[in-house]
Amino acid sequence: MKFAVVVFPGSNCDIDMYHAVRDELGEEAAYVDYRETSLKEYDAVLLPGGFSFGDYLRSGAIAARLPIAEGIREAAAEGKPVLGVCNGFQVLLELGLLPGAMRRNRQLTFICKPVTLEVANSRTMFTGTYGSGEQVTIPVAHGEGNYFCDEETLEELRENDQIAFTYTDDVNGSVERIAGITNRAGNVLGMMPHPERAVDELLGSADGLKMFQSILTHWRETHAVKN
Amino acid sequence: MKYEVQVFVTLKEAVLDPQGSAVNHSLNQHGYTEVEDVRIGKVITLTLDGEREAVDARVTEMCEKLLANPVIEDYRFEVREVAAQ
């Protein structure tokens, strides 16, 4: 399976993403420059954390309006797994591939620590190897992770099972303690916590590795059916 | 003709503004207890060349496409003519 790690000016978790896929998952990964326009040759797209374009104007806003954004849209429309972590999540929101928007953390401080998440939906292609309701430890590192959506959108997220992860504690003021959501089709996931920073016990937790394993397992299953 | 456009981007009324709340709290602590609410937005100043009748539509488009996030933000702008250099 071949993963694309899209690199924007200001991305700083791209190497961690690459490491997670290449060294821990044992699959292929390639960095894709933000000036590229197509992601056709990849099976999955990873949008890493960081501060794309310095987070100027709004987090993720400038990144979401580049030509590569079309490649990301195409991959999403084709049903490929598209995972956006932290700034990658903000980019997905700005792309309109996921509903809602991000505000400054309620307590205004940058939060950088391991947090406990609950797997709210273990039936997605990103969470298949987790148990339903399983609690996992994955670090967060963000100043703008306070997820917002209106009541109507929240109702849709609930009804369509789009809430993938919630924080067990109120970490940043997010609506319903939401940590990660999927699109309606289930192939686009945005989350603020960093699974790529939790892929080995040496890092304090290997709980994030299961996410990459879930993507691979799902891909192998669907691929086997096609052949 | 050259124009200066000031775009004001603010969080929608229904959206909690953590920065505004913090500043409100601080003002109250400094004794400005009459302050009931603070909202923080941003001002984006554009200088552009164009025909006056086209400016509004162009700037509206810029706001919709990039400058504001319609999910949480409102915008308005003011156009003023500036002397050419």
mmCIF file of C-alpha atoms in Angstrom:
data_model
loop_
_atom_site.group_PDB
_atom_site.id
_atom_site.type_symbol
_atom_site.label_atom_id
_atom_site.label_comp_id
_atom_site.label_asym_id
_atom_site.label_seq_id
_atom_site.Cartn_x
_atom_site.Cartn_y
_atom_site.Cartn_z
ATOM 1 C CA MET A 1 0.000 0.000 0.000
ATOM 2 C CA LYS A 2 1.366 3.391 -0.945
ATOM 3 C CA PHE A 3 0.792 6.401 1.293
ATOM 4 C CA ALA A 4 1.253 10.022 0.269
ATOM 5 C CA VAL A 5 2.448 12.433 2.953
ATOM 6 C CA VAL A 6 1.590 15.912 1.668
ATOM 7 C CA VAL A 7 4.211 18.449 2.742
ATOM 8 C CA PHE A 8 3.248 22.127 3.021
ATOM 9 C CA PRO A 9 5.589 24.938 3.959
ATOM 10 C CA GLY A 10 5.375 24.775 7.756
ATOM 11 C CA SER A 11 4.416 21.099 8.077
ATOM 12 C CA ASN A 12 6.344 19.630 10.981
ATOM 13 C CA CYS A 13 4.844 16.201 11.566
ATOM 14 C CA ASP A 14 5.493 14.946 8.050
ATOM 15 C CA ILE A 15 8.578 12.988 9.110
ATOM 16 C CA ASP A 16 6.634 11.373 11.964
ATOM 17 C CA MET A 17 3.888 10.358 9.513
ATOM 18 C CA TYR A 18 6.450 8.936 7.132
ATOM 19 C CA HIS A 19 8.143 7.071 9.970
ATOM 20 C CA ALA A 20 4.841 5.628 11.177
ATOM 21 C CA VAL A 21 3.999 4.225 7.753
ATOM 22 C CA ARG A 22 7.452 3.208 6.578
ATOM 23 C CA ASP A 23 9.144 1.966 9.736
ATOM 24 C CA GLU A 24 6.319 0.921 12.025
ATOM 25 C CA LEU A 25 3.642 -0.205 9.573
ATOM 26 C CA GLY A 26 6.165 -1.459 6.999
ATOM 27 C CA GLU A 27 4.381 0.019 3.982
ATOM 28 C CA GLU A 28 5.449 2.445 1.281
ATOM 29 C CA ALA A 29 5.340 6.184 1.877
ATOM 30 C CA ALA A 30 6.371 9.191 -0.168
ATOM 31 C CA TYR A 31 6.502 12.891 0.520
ATOM 32 C CA VAL A 32 4.401 14.879 -1.928
ATOM 33 C CA ASP A 33 5.237 18.534 -2.395
ATOM 34 C CA TYR A 34 2.376 21.012 -2.060
ATOM 35 C CA ARG A 35 3.093 22.259 -5.590
ATOM 36 C CA GLU A 36 2.105 18.897 -7.066
ATOM 37 C CA THR A 37 -1.402 18.637 -8.455
ATOM 38 C CA SER A 38 -2.208 14.951 -8.440
ATOM 39 C CA LEU A 39 -2.297 12.171 -5.860
ATOM 40 C CA LYS A 40 -3.497 9.527 -8.292
ATOM 41 C CA GLU A 41 -0.625 7.110 -7.762
ATOM 42 C CA TYR A 42 -1.281 6.761 -4.036
ATOM 43 C CA ASP A 43 -3.650 4.507 -2.151
ATOM 44 C CA ALA A 44 -4.034 6.818 0.835
ATOM 45 C CA VAL A 45 -3.389 10.470 1.605
ATOM 46 C CA LEU A 46 -1.954 11.747 4.874
ATOM 47 C CA LEU A 47 -2.108 15.429 5.785
ATOM 48 C CA PRO A 48 0.375 15.978 8.598
ATOM 49 C CA GLY A 49 0.362 18.379 11.519
ATOM 50 C CA GLY A 50 2.301 21.605 11.727
ATOM 51 C CA PHE A 51 1.604 25.173 10.747
ATOM 52 C CA SER A 52 0.987 25.205 7.010
ATOM 53 C CA PHE A 53 1.782 28.658 5.646
ATOM 54 C CA GLY A 54 2.424 29.781 9.203
ATOM 55 C CA ASP A 55 -1.299 29.420 9.998
ATOM 56 C CA TYR A 56 -1.586 32.971 8.670
ATOM 57 C CA LEU A 57 -5.117 34.186 8.054
ATOM 58 C CA ARG A 58 -6.613 31.010 9.619
ATOM 59 C CA SER A 59 -5.213 27.557 10.344
ATOM 60 C CA GLY A 60 -5.202 25.526 7.149
ATOM 61 C CA ALA A 61 -6.876 28.245 5.054
ATOM 62 C CA ILE A 62 -4.087 28.901 2.582
ATOM 63 C CA ALA A 63 -3.135 25.228 2.231
ATOM 64 C CA ALA A 64 -6.723 24.379 1.340
ATOM 65 C CA ARG A 65 -6.653 26.699 -1.660
ATOM 66 C CA LEU A 66 -3.642 25.269 -3.500
ATOM 67 C CA PRO A 67 -3.722 23.132 -6.647
ATOM 68 C CA ILE A 68 -2.858 20.059 -4.516
ATOM 69 C CA ALA A 69 -6.227 20.627 -2.825
ATOM 70 C CA GLU A 70 -7.836 19.330 -5.997
ATOM 71 C CA GLY A 71 -5.752 16.172 -5.719
ATOM 72 C CA ILE A 72 -6.938 15.756 -2.141
ATOM 73 C CA ARG A 73 -10.566 16.291 -3.184
ATOM 74 C CA GLU A 74 -10.195 13.733 -5.950
ATOM 75 C CA ALA A 75 -8.681 11.137 -3.629
ATOM 76 C CA ALA A 76 -11.524 11.725 -1.181
ATOM 77 C CA ALA A 77 -14.137 11.466 -3.936
ATOM 78 C CA GLU A 78 -12.621 8.208 -5.115
ATOM 79 C CA GLY A 79 -13.084 6.752 -1.652
ATOM 80 C CA LYS A 80 -9.415 6.561 -0.777
ATOM 81 C CA PRO A 81 -8.529 6.958 2.883
ATOM 82 C CA VAL A 82 -7.646 10.589 3.597
ATOM 83 C CA LEU A 83 -6.322 11.235 7.103
ATOM 84 C CA GLY A 84 -5.708 14.752 8.381
ATOM 85 C CA VAL A 85 -4.043 15.134 11.754
ATOM 86 C CA CYS A 86 -4.003 18.412 13.682
ATOM 87 C CA ASN A 87 -3.170 21.026 11.035
ATOM 88 C CA GLY A 88 -4.205 18.357 8.518
ATOM 89 C CA PHE A 89 -7.623 18.278 10.217
ATOM 90 C CA GLN A 90 -7.801 22.071 9.947
ATOM 91 C CA VAL A 91 -6.970 21.805 6.242
ATOM 92 C CA LEU A 92 -9.785 19.260 5.754
ATOM 93 C CA LEU A 93 -12.231 21.640 7.470
ATOM 94 C CA GLU A 94 -11.082 24.522 5.277
ATOM 95 C CA LEU A 95 -11.434 22.276 2.229
ATOM 96 C CA GLY A 96 -15.016 21.617 3.228
ATOM 97 C CA LEU A 97 -14.350 17.875 3.150
ATOM 98 C CA LEU A 98 -15.357 17.808 6.806
ATOM 99 C CA PRO A 99 -17.999 20.012 8.462
ATOM 100 C CA GLY A 100 -17.319 22.611 11.156
ATOM 101 C CA ALA A 101 -14.421 24.875 12.015
ATOM 102 C CA MET A 102 -11.649 25.251 14.555
ATOM 103 C CA ARG A 103 -11.389 27.925 17.226
ATOM 104 C CA ARG A 104 -8.632 28.795 19.671
ATOM 105 C CA ASN A 105 -8.492 26.441 22.630
ATOM 106 C CA ARG A 106 -10.941 27.641 25.254
ATOM 107 C CA GLN A 107 -8.204 28.116 27.869
ATOM 108 C CA LEU A 108 -6.087 29.950 25.256
ATOM 109 C CA THR A 109 -2.937 27.969 26.034
ATOM 110 C CA PHE A 110 -1.156 25.666 23.641
ATOM 111 C CA ILE A 111 -1.770 22.132 24.909
ATOM 112 C CA CYS A 112 0.925 19.506 24.477
ATOM 113 C CA LYS A 113 0.380 16.296 26.425
ATOM 114 C CA PRO A 114 -0.870 12.720 26.149
ATOM 115 C CA VAL A 115 -4.651 12.574 26.421
ATOM 116 C CA THR A 116 -7.152 9.773 26.706
ATOM 117 C CA LEU A 117 -9.512 9.294 23.810
ATOM 118 C CA GLU A 118 -12.538 7.106 23.518
ATOM 119 C CA VAL A 119 -13.082 5.332 20.223
ATOM 120 C CA ALA A 120 -16.620 6.496 19.507
ATOM 121 C CA ASN A 121 -16.915 4.577 16.246
ATOM 122 C CA SER A 122 -14.803 1.488 15.652
ATOM 123 C CA ARG A 123 -16.497 0.644 12.360
ATOM 124 C CA THR A 124 -14.585 3.072 10.174
ATOM 125 C CA MET A 125 -11.652 2.192 7.915
ATOM 126 C CA PHE A 126 -9.457 4.144 10.348
ATOM 127 C CA THR A 127 -10.613 2.540 13.559
ATOM 128 C CA GLY A 128 -11.407 -1.069 12.654
ATOM 129 C CA THR A 129 -8.740 -2.595 14.849
ATOM 130 C CA TYR A 130 -9.866 -0.672 17.930
ATOM 131 C CA GLY A 131 -12.622 -1.948 20.128
ATOM 132 C CA SER A 132 -15.843 0.026 20.394
ATOM 133 C CA GLY A 133 -15.532 2.390 23.343
ATOM 134 C CA GLU A 134 -11.861 1.481 23.769
ATOM 135 C CA GLN A 135 -9.811 4.093 25.578
ATOM 136 C CA VAL A 136 -6.488 4.960 24.005
ATOM 137 C CA THR A 137 -3.627 7.296 24.866
ATOM 138 C CA ILE A 138 -2.539 9.615 22.082
ATOM 139 C CA PRO A 139 -0.782 12.981 22.440
ATOM 140 C CA VAL A 140 -2.219 16.343 21.443
ATOM 141 C CA ALA A 141 -0.211 19.448 20.536
ATOM 142 C CA HIS A 142 -2.345 22.370 19.457
ATOM 143 C CA GLY A 143 -3.423 25.914 20.141
ATOM 144 C CA GLU A 144 -6.485 25.806 17.916
ATOM 145 C CA GLY A 145 -8.210 22.507 18.490
ATOM 146 C CA ASN A 146 -11.494 23.748 19.861
ATOM 147 C CA TYR A 147 -13.867 22.104 17.402
ATOM 148 C CA PHE A 148 -17.037 23.982 16.569
ATOM 149 C CA CYS A 149 -20.125 23.107 14.587
ATOM 150 C CA ASP A 150 -23.723 24.237 14.854
ATOM 151 C CA GLU A 151 -26.492 22.153 16.413
ATOM 152 C CA GLU A 152 -27.801 20.938 13.083
ATOM 153 C CA THR A 153 -24.365 19.709 11.970
ATOM 154 C CA LEU A 154 -23.805 18.058 15.323
ATOM 155 C CA GLU A 155 -27.071 16.205 14.943
ATOM 156 C CA GLU A 156 -25.980 14.992 11.500
ATOM 157 C CA LEU A 157 -22.609 13.886 12.852
ATOM 158 C CA ARG A 158 -24.377 11.864 15.525
ATOM 159 C CA GLU A 159 -26.973 10.388 13.208
ATOM 160 C CA ASN A 160 -24.425 9.298 10.601
ATOM 161 C CA ASP A 161 -21.945 7.978 13.148
ATOM 162 C CA GLN A 162 -19.310 10.460 12.018
ATOM 163 C CA ILE A 163 -17.824 11.080 15.448
ATOM 164 C CA ALA A 164 -14.776 8.810 15.504
ATOM 165 C CA PHE A 165 -12.987 9.929 18.672
ATOM 166 C CA THR A 166 -13.939 11.923 21.738
ATOM 167 C CA TYR A 167 -11.759 13.175 24.583
ATOM 168 C CA THR A 168 -12.574 11.590 27.933
ATOM 169 C CA ASP A 169 -11.805 14.983 29.531
ATOM 170 C CA ASP A 170 -12.685 18.412 28.207
ATOM 171 C CA VAL A 171 -9.260 19.165 26.746
ATOM 172 C CA ASN A 172 -9.879 22.316 24.696
ATOM 173 C CA GLY A 173 -13.568 23.230 24.748
ATOM 174 C CA SER A 174 -14.581 21.257 21.665
ATOM 175 C CA VAL A 175 -18.286 20.730 21.067
ATOM 176 C CA GLU A 176 -19.262 17.364 22.631
ATOM 177 C CA ARG A 177 -15.552 16.770 23.452
ATOM 178 C CA ILE A 178 -15.045 15.847 19.789
ATOM 179 C CA ALA A 179 -11.458 14.859 18.942
ATOM 180 C CA GLY A 180 -11.990 13.394 15.488
ATOM 181 C CA ILE A 181 -14.712 13.120 12.860
ATOM 182 C CA THR A 182 -15.181 11.438 9.511
ATOM 183 C CA ASN A 183 -17.033 12.557 6.445
ATOM 184 C CA ARG A 184 -20.355 10.936 5.680
ATOM 185 C CA ALA A 185 -18.799 8.333 3.383
ATOM 186 C CA GLY A 186 -16.337 7.427 6.133
ATOM 187 C CA ASN A 187 -13.139 7.665 4.093
ATOM 188 C CA VAL A 188 -11.991 11.085 5.317
ATOM 189 C CA LEU A 189 -10.930 11.403 8.949
ATOM 190 C CA GLY A 190 -9.768 14.538 10.702
ATOM 191 C CA MET A 191 -8.446 14.412 14.253
ATOM 192 C CA MET A 192 -6.508 16.777 16.491
ATOM 193 C CA PRO A 193 -4.535 14.127 18.463
ATOM 194 C CA HIS A 194 -1.423 12.727 16.804
ATOM 195 C CA PRO A 195 -1.559 8.953 16.180
ATOM 196 C CA GLU A 196 1.782 9.163 14.360
ATOM 197 C CA ARG A 197 3.397 10.221 17.625
ATOM 198 C CA ALA A 198 2.121 7.102 19.373
ATOM 199 C CA VAL A 199 3.394 4.248 17.253
ATOM 200 C CA ASP A 200 5.895 2.657 19.621
ATOM 201 C CA GLU A 201 5.966 2.023 23.372
ATOM 202 C CA LEU A 202 9.231 3.926 23.364
ATOM 203 C CA LEU A 203 7.218 7.053 22.594
ATOM 204 C CA GLY A 204 4.951 6.453 25.579
ATOM 205 C CA SER A 205 2.174 4.739 23.673
ATOM 206 C CA ALA A 206 1.696 2.538 20.639
ATOM 207 C CA ASP A 207 -2.061 3.138 20.517
ATOM 208 C CA GLY A 208 -1.786 5.290 17.392
ATOM 209 C CA LEU A 209 -0.244 2.492 15.358
ATOM 210 C CA LYS A 210 -3.593 0.708 15.348
ATOM 211 C CA MET A 211 -4.976 3.508 13.204
ATOM 212 C CA PHE A 212 -2.431 2.860 10.475
ATOM 213 C CA GLN A 213 -3.001 -0.880 10.838
ATOM 214 C CA SER A 214 -6.730 -0.319 10.468
ATOM 215 C CA ILE A 215 -6.220 1.567 7.195
ATOM 216 C CA LEU A 216 -3.979 -1.196 5.867
ATOM 217 C CA THR A 217 -6.329 -3.976 6.951
ATOM 218 C CA HIS A 218 -9.283 -2.259 5.324
ATOM 219 C CA TRP A 219 -7.319 -1.643 2.129
ATOM 220 C CA ARG A 220 -6.203 -5.269 1.924
ATOM 221 C CA GLU A 221 -9.760 -6.484 2.458
ATOM 222 C CA THR A 222 -11.261 -4.257 -0.221
ATOM 223 C CA HIS A 223 -8.378 -5.004 -2.554
ATOM 224 C CA ALA A 224 -8.771 -8.756 -2.137
ATOM 225 C CA VAL A 225 -12.443 -8.446 -3.047
ATOM 226 C CA LYS A 226 -11.621 -6.505 -6.207
ATOM 227 C CA ASN A 227 -9.085 -9.071 -7.415
ATOM 228 C CA MET B 1 -8.247 54.048 -9.915
ATOM 229 C CA LYS B 2 -6.604 52.869 -6.712
ATOM 230 C CA TYR B 3 -8.670 51.811 -3.721
ATOM 231 C CA GLU B 4 -8.004 50.842 -0.163
ATOM 232 C CA VAL B 5 -10.402 48.271 1.191
ATOM 233 C CA GLN B 6 -10.663 47.435 4.856
ATOM 234 C CA VAL B 7 -12.162 44.023 5.448
ATOM 235 C CA PHE B 8 -13.442 43.336 8.970
ATOM 236 C CA VAL B 9 -13.671 39.667 9.833
ATOM 237 C CA THR B 10 -15.435 38.789 13.074
ATOM 238 C CA LEU B 11 -16.629 35.613 14.720
ATOM 239 C CA LYS B 12 -20.362 35.068 14.351
ATOM 240 C CA GLU B 13 -22.405 36.070 17.375
ATOM 241 C CA ALA B 14 -23.224 32.464 18.236
ATOM 242 C CA VAL B 15 -19.571 31.403 18.277
ATOM 243 C CA LEU B 16 -17.710 31.556 21.570
ATOM 244 C CA ASP B 17 -14.663 33.811 21.319
ATOM 245 C CA PRO B 18 -12.001 32.571 23.766
ATOM 246 C CA GLN B 19 -9.675 35.508 23.025
ATOM 247 C CA GLY B 20 -12.460 38.005 23.617
ATOM 248 C CA SER B 21 -13.447 36.282 26.874
ATOM 249 C CA ALA B 22 -9.867 36.440 28.142
ATOM 250 C CA VAL B 23 -9.552 40.139 27.313
ATOM 251 C CA ASN B 24 -12.955 40.838 28.858
ATOM 252 C CA HIS B 25 -11.825 39.115 32.049
ATOM 253 C CA SER B 26 -8.579 41.083 32.085
ATOM 254 C CA LEU B 27 -10.331 44.425 31.547
ATOM 255 C CA ASN B 28 -12.680 43.603 34.433
ATOM 256 C CA GLN B 29 -9.702 42.806 36.632
ATOM 257 C CA HIS B 30 -8.181 46.155 35.746
ATOM 258 C CA GLY B 31 -11.282 47.811 37.150
ATOM 259 C CA TYR B 32 -13.174 48.323 33.898
ATOM 260 C CA THR B 33 -16.107 46.497 35.342
ATOM 261 C CA GLU B 34 -18.538 48.218 32.996
ATOM 262 C CA VAL B 35 -17.248 46.040 30.140
ATOM 263 C CA GLU B 36 -19.770 43.262 29.621
ATOM 264 C CA ASP B 37 -18.444 41.593 26.523
ATOM 265 C CA VAL B 38 -15.402 41.656 24.255
ATOM 266 C CA ARG B 39 -15.212 40.232 20.768
ATOM 267 C CA ILE B 40 -11.974 40.141 18.812
ATOM 268 C CA GLY B 41 -11.802 40.160 15.038
ATOM 269 C CA LYS B 42 -9.295 41.097 12.438
ATOM 270 C CA VAL B 43 -8.861 43.878 9.934
ATOM 271 C CA ILE B 44 -7.403 43.034 6.546
ATOM 272 C CA THR B 45 -6.366 46.034 4.483
ATOM 273 C CA LEU B 46 -6.203 45.543 0.738
ATOM 274 C CA THR B 47 -4.844 48.031 -1.732
ATOM 275 C CA LEU B 48 -6.025 47.388 -5.243
ATOM 276 C CA ASP B 49 -6.434 48.829 -8.660
ATOM 277 C CA GLY B 50 -9.737 48.617 -10.434
ATOM 278 C CA GLU B 51 -12.975 50.153 -11.533
ATOM 279 C CA ARG B 52 -15.125 51.302 -8.612
ATOM 280 C CA GLU B 53 -18.185 49.375 -9.781
ATOM 281 C CA ALA B 54 -16.230 46.119 -9.880
ATOM 282 C CA VAL B 55 -14.528 46.466 -6.488
ATOM 283 C CA ASP B 56 -17.426 45.350 -4.294
ATOM 284 C CA ALA B 57 -18.059 42.193 -6.246
ATOM 285 C CA ARG B 58 -14.365 41.309 -6.396
ATOM 286 C CA VAL B 59 -13.820 41.860 -2.669
ATOM 287 C CA THR B 60 -16.963 39.921 -1.798
ATOM 288 C CA GLU B 61 -15.584 37.055 -3.846
ATOM 289 C CA MET B 62 -12.233 37.256 -2.027
ATOM 290 C CA CYS B 63 -14.028 37.162 1.316
ATOM 291 C CA GLU B 64 -16.133 34.178 0.329
ATOM 292 C CA LYS B 65 -13.224 32.281 -1.180
ATOM 293 C CA LEU B 66 -10.447 32.940 1.282
ATOM 294 C CA LEU B 67 -10.567 35.845 3.697
ATOM 295 C CA ALA B 68 -13.414 34.630 5.909
ATOM 296 C CA ASN B 69 -14.588 31.211 6.982
ATOM 297 C CA PRO B 70 -18.381 31.335 6.614
ATOM 298 C CA VAL B 71 -18.812 28.511 9.148
ATOM 299 C CA ILE B 72 -17.772 30.707 12.074
ATOM 300 C CA GLU B 73 -17.077 34.177 10.708
ATOM 301 C CA ASP B 74 -18.934 37.205 9.337
ATOM 302 C CA TYR B 75 -17.313 39.920 7.263
ATOM 303 C CA ARG B 76 -17.946 43.438 6.065
ATOM 304 C CA PHE B 77 -15.768 45.907 4.239
ATOM 305 C CA GLU B 78 -15.283 49.583 3.536
ATOM 306 C CA VAL B 79 -13.872 50.958 0.291
ATOM 307 C CA ARG B 80 -12.074 54.258 -0.006
ATOM 308 C CA GLU B 81 -10.356 55.856 -2.935
ATOM 309 C CA VAL B 82 -6.669 56.600 -2.495
ATOM 310 C CA ALA B 83 -4.540 58.952 -4.547
ATOM 311 C CA ALA B 84 -2.412 57.197 -7.147
ATOM 312 C CA GLN B 85 1.324 57.380 -6.469
#
